PDB file of N, CA and C in Angstrom:
ATOM      1  N   UNK A1243       9.248  -5.773  16.738  1.00  0.00           N
ATOM      2  CA  UNK A1243      10.084  -4.591  16.183  1.00  0.00           C
ATOM      3  C   UNK A1243       9.171  -4.478  14.914  1.00  0.00           C
ATOM      4  N   UNK A1244       9.705  -3.566  14.119  1.00  0.00           N
ATOM      5  CA  UNK A1244       8.386  -3.193  13.204  1.00  0.00           C
ATOM      6  C   UNK A1244       9.415  -3.702  12.310  1.00  0.00           C
ATOM      7  N   UNK A1245       8.707  -3.816  11.348  1.00  0.00           N
ATOM      8  CA  UNK A1245       9.050  -4.045   9.855  1.00  0.00           C
ATOM      9  C   UNK A1245       8.893  -3.051   8.894  1.00  0.00           C
ATOM     10  N   UNK A1246      10.128  -2.613   7.772  1.00  0.00           N
ATOM     11  CA  UNK A1246       9.780  -2.045   6.722  1.00  0.00           C
ATOM     12  C   UNK A1246      10.289  -2.325   5.336  1.00  0.00           C
ATOM     13  N   UNK A1247       9.439  -2.111   4.204  1.00  0.00           N
ATOM     14  CA  UNK A1247       9.383  -2.276   3.251  1.00  0.00           C
ATOM     15  C   UNK A1247       9.955  -1.626   2.309  1.00  0.00           C
ATOM     16  N   UNK A1248      11.089  -2.134   1.496  1.00  0.00           N
ATOM     17  CA  UNK A1248      11.671  -0.228   0.232  1.00  0.00           C
ATOM     18  C   UNK A1248      11.936  -1.491  -1.124  1.00  0.00           C
ATOM     19  N   UNK A1249      12.006   0.000  -2.269  1.00  0.00           N
ATOM     20  CA  UNK A1249      12.582  -0.772  -2.683  1.00  0.00           C
ATOM     21  C   UNK A1249      14.420  -0.476  -3.020  1.00  0.00           C
ATOM     22  N   UNK A1250      15.178  -1.374  -3.895  1.00  0.00           N
ATOM     23  CA  UNK A1250      16.666  -1.175  -4.398  1.00  0.00           C
ATOM     24  C   UNK A1250      17.146  -1.125  -5.613  1.00  0.00           C
ATOM     25  N   UNK A1251      17.404  -0.483  -6.176  1.00  0.00           N
ATOM     26  CA  UNK A1251      17.805  -1.116  -7.432  1.00  0.00           C
ATOM     27  C   UNK A1251      18.982  -2.310  -7.694  1.00  0.00           C
ATOM     28  N   UNK A1252      18.788  -3.035  -8.774  1.00  0.00           N
ATOM     29  CA  UNK A1252      19.932  -4.461  -9.363  1.00  0.00           C
ATOM     30  C   UNK A1252      21.177  -4.388  -8.544  1.00  0.00           C
ATOM     31  N   UNK A1253      21.714  -2.899  -9.037  1.00  0.00           N
ATOM     32  CA  UNK A1253      23.031  -3.149  -8.654  1.00  0.00           C
ATOM     33  C   UNK A1253      22.827  -3.048  -6.886  1.00  0.00           C
ATOM     34  N   UNK A1254      22.817  -2.401  -6.532  1.00  0.00           N
ATOM     35  CA  UNK A1254      22.320  -2.139  -5.230  1.00  0.00           C
ATOM     36  C   UNK A1254      22.358  -3.384  -4.470  1.00  0.00           C
ATOM     37  N   UNK A1255      21.188  -3.881  -4.848  1.00  0.00           N
ATOM     38  CA  UNK A1255      20.858  -5.533  -4.329  1.00  0.00           C
ATOM     39  C   UNK A1255      22.148  -6.240  -4.548  1.00  0.00           C
ATOM     40  N   UNK A1256      22.426  -6.675  -6.017  1.00  0.00           N
ATOM     41  CA  UNK A1256      24.265  -7.136  -5.905  1.00  0.00           C
ATOM     42  C   UNK A1256      24.882  -6.579  -5.003  1.00  0.00           C
ATOM     43  N   UNK A1257      25.285  -5.464  -4.719  1.00  0.00           N
ATOM     44  CA  UNK A1257      26.434  -5.317  -3.589  1.00  0.00           C
ATOM     45  C   UNK A1257      26.087  -5.876  -2.289  1.00  0.00           C
ATOM     46  N   UNK A1258      24.669  -5.769  -2.377  1.00  0.00           N
ATOM     47  CA  UNK A1258      23.930  -5.822  -0.832  1.00  0.00           C
ATOM     48  C   UNK A1258      23.814  -7.455  -0.901  1.00  0.00           C
ATOM     49  N   UNK A1259      24.140  -8.287  -1.870  1.00  0.00           N
ATOM     50  CA  UNK A1259      23.975  -9.891  -1.383  1.00  0.00           C
ATOM     51  C   UNK A1259      25.499 -10.193  -1.302  1.00  0.00           C
ATOM     52  N   UNK A1260      26.241  -9.638  -1.703  1.00  0.00           N
ATOM     53  CA  UNK A1260      27.651  -9.873  -2.664  1.00  0.00           C
ATOM     54  C   UNK A1260      28.211 -10.071  -0.966  1.00  0.00           C
ATOM     55  N   UNK A1261      27.990  -9.050  -0.122  1.00  0.00           N
ATOM     56  CA  UNK A1261      28.816  -8.200   1.282  1.00  0.00           C
ATOM     57  C   UNK A1261      28.026  -9.724   1.879  1.00  0.00           C
ATOM     58  N   UNK A1262      26.682  -9.760   2.073  1.00  0.00           N
ATOM     59  CA  UNK A1262      26.609 -10.809   2.678  1.00  0.00           C
ATOM     60  C   UNK A1262      27.025 -12.384   2.886  1.00  0.00           C
ATOM     61  N   UNK A1263      27.321 -12.323   1.867  1.00  0.00           N
ATOM     62  CA  UNK A1263      28.190 -13.534   1.368  1.00  0.00           C
ATOM     63  C   UNK A1263      29.224 -13.822   2.100  1.00  0.00           C
ATOM     64  N   UNK A1264      29.786 -12.390   1.388  1.00  0.00           N
ATOM     65  CA  UNK A1264      31.620 -12.674   1.966  1.00  0.00           C
ATOM     66  C   UNK A1264      31.733 -12.669   3.360  1.00  0.00           C
ATOM     67  N   UNK A1265      30.707 -11.457   3.894  1.00  0.00           N
ATOM     68  CA  UNK A1265      30.500 -11.474   6.190  1.00  0.00           C
ATOM     69  C   UNK A1265      29.824 -12.591   6.581  1.00  0.00           C
ATOM     70  N   UNK A1266      28.697 -13.735   5.806  1.00  0.00           N
ATOM     71  CA  UNK A1266      28.347 -13.779   6.981  1.00  0.00           C
ATOM     72  C   UNK A1266      27.524 -13.390   7.555  1.00  0.00           C
ATOM     73  N   UNK A1267      26.523 -12.050   7.362  1.00  0.00           N
ATOM     74  CA  UNK A1267      25.355 -11.506   7.973  1.00  0.00           C
ATOM     75  C   UNK A1267      24.468 -11.869   6.944  1.00  0.00           C
ATOM     76  N   UNK A1268      23.405 -11.682   7.755  1.00  0.00           N
ATOM     77  CA  UNK A1268      22.157 -11.430   7.023  1.00  0.00           C
ATOM     78  C   UNK A1268      22.303  -9.884   6.694  1.00  0.00           C
ATOM     79  N   UNK A1269      21.209 -10.357   5.778  1.00  0.00           N
ATOM     80  CA  UNK A1269      21.396  -8.516   4.842  1.00  0.00           C
ATOM     81  C   UNK A1269      19.996  -7.797   5.864  1.00  0.00           C
ATOM     82  N   UNK A1270      19.375  -8.012   6.135  1.00  0.00           N
ATOM     83  CA  UNK A1270      18.987  -7.216   7.551  1.00  0.00           C
ATOM     84  C   UNK A1270      19.539  -6.551   8.322  1.00  0.00           C
ATOM     85  N   UNK A1271      20.658  -7.587   8.769  1.00  0.00           N
ATOM     86  CA  UNK A1271      21.713  -7.035   9.847  1.00  0.00           C
ATOM     87  C   UNK A1271      22.469  -6.143   9.023  1.00  0.00           C
ATOM     88  N   UNK A1272      22.841  -5.861   7.780  1.00  0.00           N
ATOM     89  CA  UNK A1272      24.015  -5.020   7.269  1.00  0.00           C
ATOM     90  C   UNK A1272      23.388  -3.733   6.500  1.00  0.00           C
ATOM     91  N   UNK A1273      21.652  -3.590   6.592  1.00  0.00           N
ATOM     92  CA  UNK A1273      21.001  -2.919   6.129  1.00  0.00           C
ATOM     93  C   UNK A1273      20.559  -1.806   7.005  1.00  0.00           C
ATOM     94  N   UNK A1274      20.113  -2.482   8.414  1.00  0.00           N
ATOM     95  CA  UNK A1274      20.035  -1.900   9.529  1.00  0.00           C
ATOM     96  C   UNK A1274      20.879  -0.886  10.181  1.00  0.00           C
ATOM     97  N   UNK A1275      22.607  -1.990  10.360  1.00  0.00           N
ATOM     98  CA  UNK A1275      24.023  -1.421  10.624  1.00  0.00           C
ATOM     99  C   UNK A1275      23.847  -0.140   9.745  1.00  0.00           C
ATOM    100  N   UNK A1276      23.981   0.185   8.064  1.00  0.00           N
ATOM    101  CA  UNK A1276      23.597   1.033   7.531  1.00  0.00           C
ATOM    102  C   UNK A1276      22.725   2.274   7.933  1.00  0.00           C
ATOM    103  N   UNK A1277      21.439   1.924   8.105  1.00  0.00           N
ATOM    104  CA  UNK A1277      21.242   2.911   8.715  1.00  0.00           C
ATOM    105  C   UNK A1277      21.204   3.489  10.332  1.00  0.00           C
ATOM    106  N   UNK A1278      21.556   3.119  10.520  1.00  0.00           N
ATOM    107  CA  UNK A1278      22.030   3.257  11.773  1.00  0.00           C
ATOM    108  C   UNK A1278      22.962   4.266  11.891  1.00  0.00           C
ATOM    109  N   UNK A1279      23.615   4.435  10.634  1.00  0.00           N
ATOM    110  CA  UNK A1279      25.099   4.726  10.517  1.00  0.00           C
ATOM    111  C   UNK A1279      24.714   6.626  10.297  1.00  0.00           C
ATOM    112  N   UNK A1280      23.260   5.879   8.745  1.00  0.00           N
ATOM    113  CA  UNK A1280      23.733   6.937   8.543  1.00  0.00           C
ATOM    114  C   UNK A1280      22.507   8.114   9.717  1.00  0.00           C
ATOM    115  N   UNK A1281      22.073   7.101   9.501  1.00  0.00           N
ATOM    116  CA  UNK A1281      20.905   8.233  11.134  1.00  0.00           C
ATOM    117  C   UNK A1281      21.840   8.571  12.362  1.00  0.00           C
ATOM    118  N   UNK A1282      23.002   8.583  12.453  1.00  0.00           N
ATOM    119  CA  UNK A1282      23.606   8.620  13.535  1.00  0.00           C
ATOM    120  C   UNK A1282      24.923  10.503  12.542  1.00  0.00           C
ATOM    121  N   UNK A1283      24.917   9.944  11.342  1.00  0.00           N
ATOM    122  CA  UNK A1283      25.488  11.252  10.632  1.00  0.00           C
ATOM    123  C   UNK A1283      24.570  12.431  10.624  1.00  0.00           C
ATOM    124  N   UNK A1284      23.825  11.969  10.430  1.00  0.00           N
ATOM    125  CA  UNK A1284      22.621  12.746   9.368  1.00  0.00           C
ATOM    126  C   UNK A1284      22.338  14.039  11.030  1.00  0.00           C
ATOM    127  N   UNK A1285      22.635  12.863  12.341  1.00  0.00           N
ATOM    128  CA  UNK A1285      21.871  13.565  13.536  1.00  0.00           C
ATOM    129  C   UNK A1285      23.091  14.120  13.830  1.00  0.00           C
ATOM    130  N   UNK A1286      24.885  14.184  13.706  1.00  0.00           N
ATOM    131  CA  UNK A1286      25.786  15.165  14.290  1.00  0.00           C
ATOM    132  C   UNK A1286      25.708  16.101  13.190  1.00  0.00           C
ATOM    133  N   UNK A1287      25.387  16.348  11.990  1.00  0.00           N
ATOM    134  CA  UNK A1287      25.547  17.332  10.806  1.00  0.00           C
ATOM    135  C   UNK A1287      24.626  18.072  11.444  1.00  0.00           C
ATOM    136  N   UNK A1288      22.970  18.007  12.127  1.00  0.00           N
ATOM    137  CA  UNK A1288      22.334  18.090  12.225  1.00  0.00           C
ATOM    138  C   UNK A1288      22.800  19.758  13.659  1.00  0.00           C
ATOM    139  N   UNK A1289      23.362  18.564  14.452  1.00  0.00           N
ATOM    140  CA  UNK A1289      24.231  19.126  15.835  1.00  0.00           C
ATOM    141  C   UNK A1289      24.545  19.875  15.353  1.00  0.00           C
ATOM    142  N   UNK A1290      25.640  20.014  14.741  1.00  0.00           N
ATOM    143  CA  UNK A1290      27.078  20.324  14.268  1.00  0.00           C
ATOM    144  C   UNK A1290      26.681  21.857  13.542  1.00  0.00           C
ATOM    145  N   UNK A1291      25.296  22.256  12.477  1.00  0.00           N
ATOM    146  CA  UNK A1291      24.700  22.934  12.140  1.00  0.00           C
ATOM    147  C   UNK A1291      24.068  23.896  13.038  1.00  0.00           C
ATOM    148  N   UNK A1292      23.910  23.943  13.939  1.00  0.00           N
ATOM    149  CA  UNK A1292      23.001  24.189  15.061  1.00  0.00           C
ATOM    150  C   UNK A1292      24.391  24.556  16.161  1.00  0.00           C
ATOM    151  N   UNK A1293      24.963  24.096  16.811  1.00  0.00           N
ATOM    152  CA  UNK A1293      26.027  24.973  17.303  1.00  0.00           C
ATOM    153  C   UNK A1293      27.531  26.039  16.813  1.00  0.00           C
ATOM    154  N   UNK A1294      27.309  25.652  14.730  1.00  0.00           N
ATOM    155  CA  UNK A1294      28.293  26.406  14.586  1.00  0.00           C
ATOM    156  C   UNK A1294      28.578  27.509  14.683  1.00  0.00           C
ATOM    157  N   UNK A1295      26.986  28.771  14.458  1.00  0.00           N
ATOM    158  CA  UNK A1295      27.185  29.765  15.360  1.00  0.00           C
ATOM    159  C   UNK A1295      28.193  29.747  16.861  1.00  0.00           C
ATOM    160  N   UNK A1296      27.716  29.427  17.793  1.00  0.00           N
ATOM    161  CA  UNK A1296      28.125  29.945  19.033  1.00  0.00           C
ATOM    162  C   UNK A1296      29.371  29.069  19.037  1.00  0.00           C
ATOM    163  N   UNK A1297      30.126  28.279  18.557  1.00  0.00           N
ATOM    164  CA  UNK A1297      31.377  27.920  18.305  1.00  0.00           C
ATOM    165  C   UNK A1297      32.260  29.400  17.509  1.00  0.00           C
ATOM    166  N   UNK A1298      32.027  29.465  16.691  1.00  0.00           N
ATOM    167  CA  UNK A1298      32.618  30.567  15.677  1.00  0.00           C
ATOM    168  C   UNK A1298      32.553  31.772  16.706  1.00  0.00           C
ATOM    169  N   UNK A1299      31.438  31.963  17.429  1.00  0.00           N
ATOM    170  CA  UNK A1299      31.399  33.165  18.085  1.00  0.00           C
ATOM    171  C   UNK A1299      33.154  33.053  19.385  1.00  0.00           C
ATOM    172  N   UNK A1300      33.096  31.900  19.887  1.00  0.00           N
ATOM    173  CA  UNK A1300      34.243  31.703  20.369  1.00  0.00           C
ATOM    174  C   UNK A1300      35.921  31.553  19.088  1.00  0.00           C
ATOM    175  N   UNK A1301      35.492  31.719  18.427  1.00  0.00           N
ATOM    176  CA  UNK A1301      36.647  32.244  17.813  1.00  0.00           C
ATOM    177  C   UNK A1301      37.097  30.641  17.363  1.00  0.00           C
ATOM    178  N   UNK A1302      35.895  29.179  17.256  1.00  0.00           N
ATOM    179  CA  UNK A1302      36.409  28.057  16.963  1.00  0.00           C
ATOM    180  C   UNK A1302      35.729  27.799  15.342  1.00  0.00           C
ATOM    181  N   UNK A1303      37.241  27.499  14.516  1.00  0.00           N
ATOM    182  CA  UNK A1303      36.380  27.407  12.813  1.00  0.00           C
ATOM    183  C   UNK A1303      36.537  25.637  12.688  1.00  0.00           C
ATOM    184  N   UNK A1304      37.347  25.265  13.519  1.00  0.00           N
ATOM    185  CA  UNK A1304      37.949  23.566  13.172  1.00  0.00           C
ATOM    186  C   UNK A1304      38.366  22.631  14.849  1.00  0.00           C
ATOM    187  N   UNK A1305      37.651  22.116  13.728  1.00  0.00           N
ATOM    188  CA  UNK A1305      37.665  20.473  14.838  1.00  0.00           C
ATOM    189  C   UNK A1305      38.966  21.007  15.569  1.00  0.00           C
ATOM    190  N   UNK A1306      40.319  20.893  15.322  1.00  0.00           N
ATOM    191  CA  UNK A1306      41.422  21.411  16.108  1.00  0.00           C
ATOM    192  C   UNK A1306      41.476  22.497  16.588  1.00  0.00           C
ATOM    193  N   UNK A1307      40.305  23.356  16.349  1.00  0.00           N
ATOM    194  CA  UNK A1307      40.076  24.953  17.785  1.00  0.00           C
ATOM    195  C   UNK A1307      39.868  24.331  18.588  1.00  0.00           C
ATOM    196  N   UNK A1308      39.413  23.400  18.402  1.00  0.00           N
ATOM    197  CA  UNK A1308      37.683  22.401  19.846  1.00  0.00           C
ATOM    198  C   UNK A1308      38.581  22.107  20.144  1.00  0.00           C
ATOM    199  N   UNK A1309      39.372  20.876  19.434  1.00  0.00           N
ATOM    200  CA  UNK A1309      40.781  20.005  20.568  1.00  0.00           C
ATOM    201  C   UNK A1309      41.191  20.886  21.191  1.00  0.00           C
ATOM    202  N   UNK A1310      42.074  21.727  20.414  1.00  0.00           N
ATOM    203  CA  UNK A1310      42.882  22.055  21.720  1.00  0.00           C
ATOM    204  C   UNK A1310      42.440  22.954  22.554  1.00  0.00           C
ATOM    205  N   UNK A1311      40.648  23.840  22.748  1.00  0.00           N
ATOM    206  CA  UNK A1311      40.078  24.029  23.355  1.00  0.00           C
ATOM    207  C   UNK A1311      39.715  23.200  25.046  1.00  0.00           C
ATOM    208  N   UNK A1312      39.506  22.407  24.382  1.00  0.00           N
ATOM    209  CA  UNK A1312      39.098  20.919  25.313  1.00  0.00           C
ATOM    210  C   UNK A1312      40.449  20.568  25.914  1.00  0.00           C
ATOM    211  N   UNK A1313      41.399  19.998  25.231  1.00  0.00           N
ATOM    212  CA  UNK A1313      42.364  19.476  25.527  1.00  0.00           C
ATOM    213  C   UNK A1313      43.391  19.878  26.995  1.00  0.00           C
TER     214      UNK A1313
END
Protein backbone atom coordinates (compact mmCIF):
# COMPACT_ATOMS: atom_id res chain seq x y z
CA UNK A 1 0.00 0.00 0.00
CA UNK A 2 1.35 3.43 -0.92
CA UNK A 3 1.80 6.15 1.67
CA UNK A 4 0.79 9.76 1.04
CA UNK A 5 1.60 12.68 3.32
CA UNK A 6 -0.29 15.96 3.22
CA UNK A 7 -1.13 18.91 5.45
CA UNK A 8 -4.55 19.90 6.75
CA UNK A 9 -5.54 22.99 8.68
CA UNK A 10 -6.07 22.87 12.44
CA UNK A 11 -9.87 23.00 12.20
CA UNK A 12 -10.00 20.04 9.85
CA UNK A 13 -7.56 18.13 12.07
CA UNK A 14 -9.81 18.69 15.10
CA UNK A 15 -12.87 17.53 13.18
CA UNK A 16 -11.02 14.44 11.99
CA UNK A 17 -9.81 13.66 15.52
CA UNK A 18 -13.33 14.04 16.89
CA UNK A 19 -14.85 11.80 14.22
CA UNK A 20 -12.15 9.19 14.76
CA UNK A 21 -12.83 9.10 18.50
CA UNK A 22 -16.61 9.06 18.09
CA UNK A 23 -16.59 6.32 15.48
CA UNK A 24 -13.72 4.28 16.89
CA UNK A 25 -12.19 4.18 13.42
CA UNK A 26 -8.61 5.17 12.59
CA UNK A 27 -8.09 8.54 10.95
CA UNK A 28 -6.38 6.87 8.00
CA UNK A 29 -9.48 4.78 7.34
CA UNK A 30 -11.72 7.85 7.47
CA UNK A 31 -9.44 9.73 5.09
CA UNK A 32 -9.30 6.79 2.64
CA UNK A 33 -13.09 6.52 2.67
CA UNK A 34 -13.55 10.26 2.12
CA UNK A 35 -11.04 10.24 -0.74
CA UNK A 36 -12.70 7.22 -2.37
CA UNK A 37 -16.08 8.96 -2.19
CA UNK A 38 -14.72 12.18 -3.66
CA UNK A 39 -13.00 10.32 -6.49
CA UNK A 40 -16.25 8.47 -7.25
CA UNK A 41 -18.16 11.76 -7.34
CA UNK A 42 -15.54 13.28 -9.63
CA UNK A 43 -15.68 10.27 -11.99
CA UNK A 44 -19.49 10.40 -12.00
CA UNK A 45 -19.53 14.13 -12.78
CA UNK A 46 -17.02 13.62 -15.60
CA UNK A 47 -19.06 10.78 -17.08
CA UNK A 48 -22.25 12.79 -16.76
CA UNK A 49 -20.67 15.77 -18.52
CA UNK A 50 -19.36 13.62 -21.37
CA UNK A 51 -22.69 11.84 -21.90
CA UNK A 52 -24.95 14.89 -21.48
CA UNK A 53 -24.95 15.79 -25.20
CA UNK A 54 -26.11 12.27 -26.11
CA UNK A 55 -28.81 12.31 -23.44
CA UNK A 56 -30.05 15.73 -24.50
CA UNK A 57 -30.25 14.52 -28.11
CA UNK A 58 -32.68 11.83 -26.90
CA UNK A 59 -34.69 14.39 -24.95
CA UNK A 60 -33.36 13.30 -21.57
CA UNK A 61 -32.95 16.54 -19.66
CA UNK A 62 -33.47 15.34 -16.08
CA UNK A 63 -32.74 12.24 -14.02
CA UNK A 64 -36.48 11.55 -14.09
CA UNK A 65 -36.41 11.46 -17.91
CA UNK A 66 -33.69 8.81 -17.84
CA UNK A 67 -35.44 6.80 -15.12
CA UNK A 68 -38.75 6.90 -16.99
CA UNK A 69 -37.07 5.68 -20.20
CA UNK A 70 -35.19 2.86 -18.48
CA UNK A 71 -38.03 1.66 -16.24
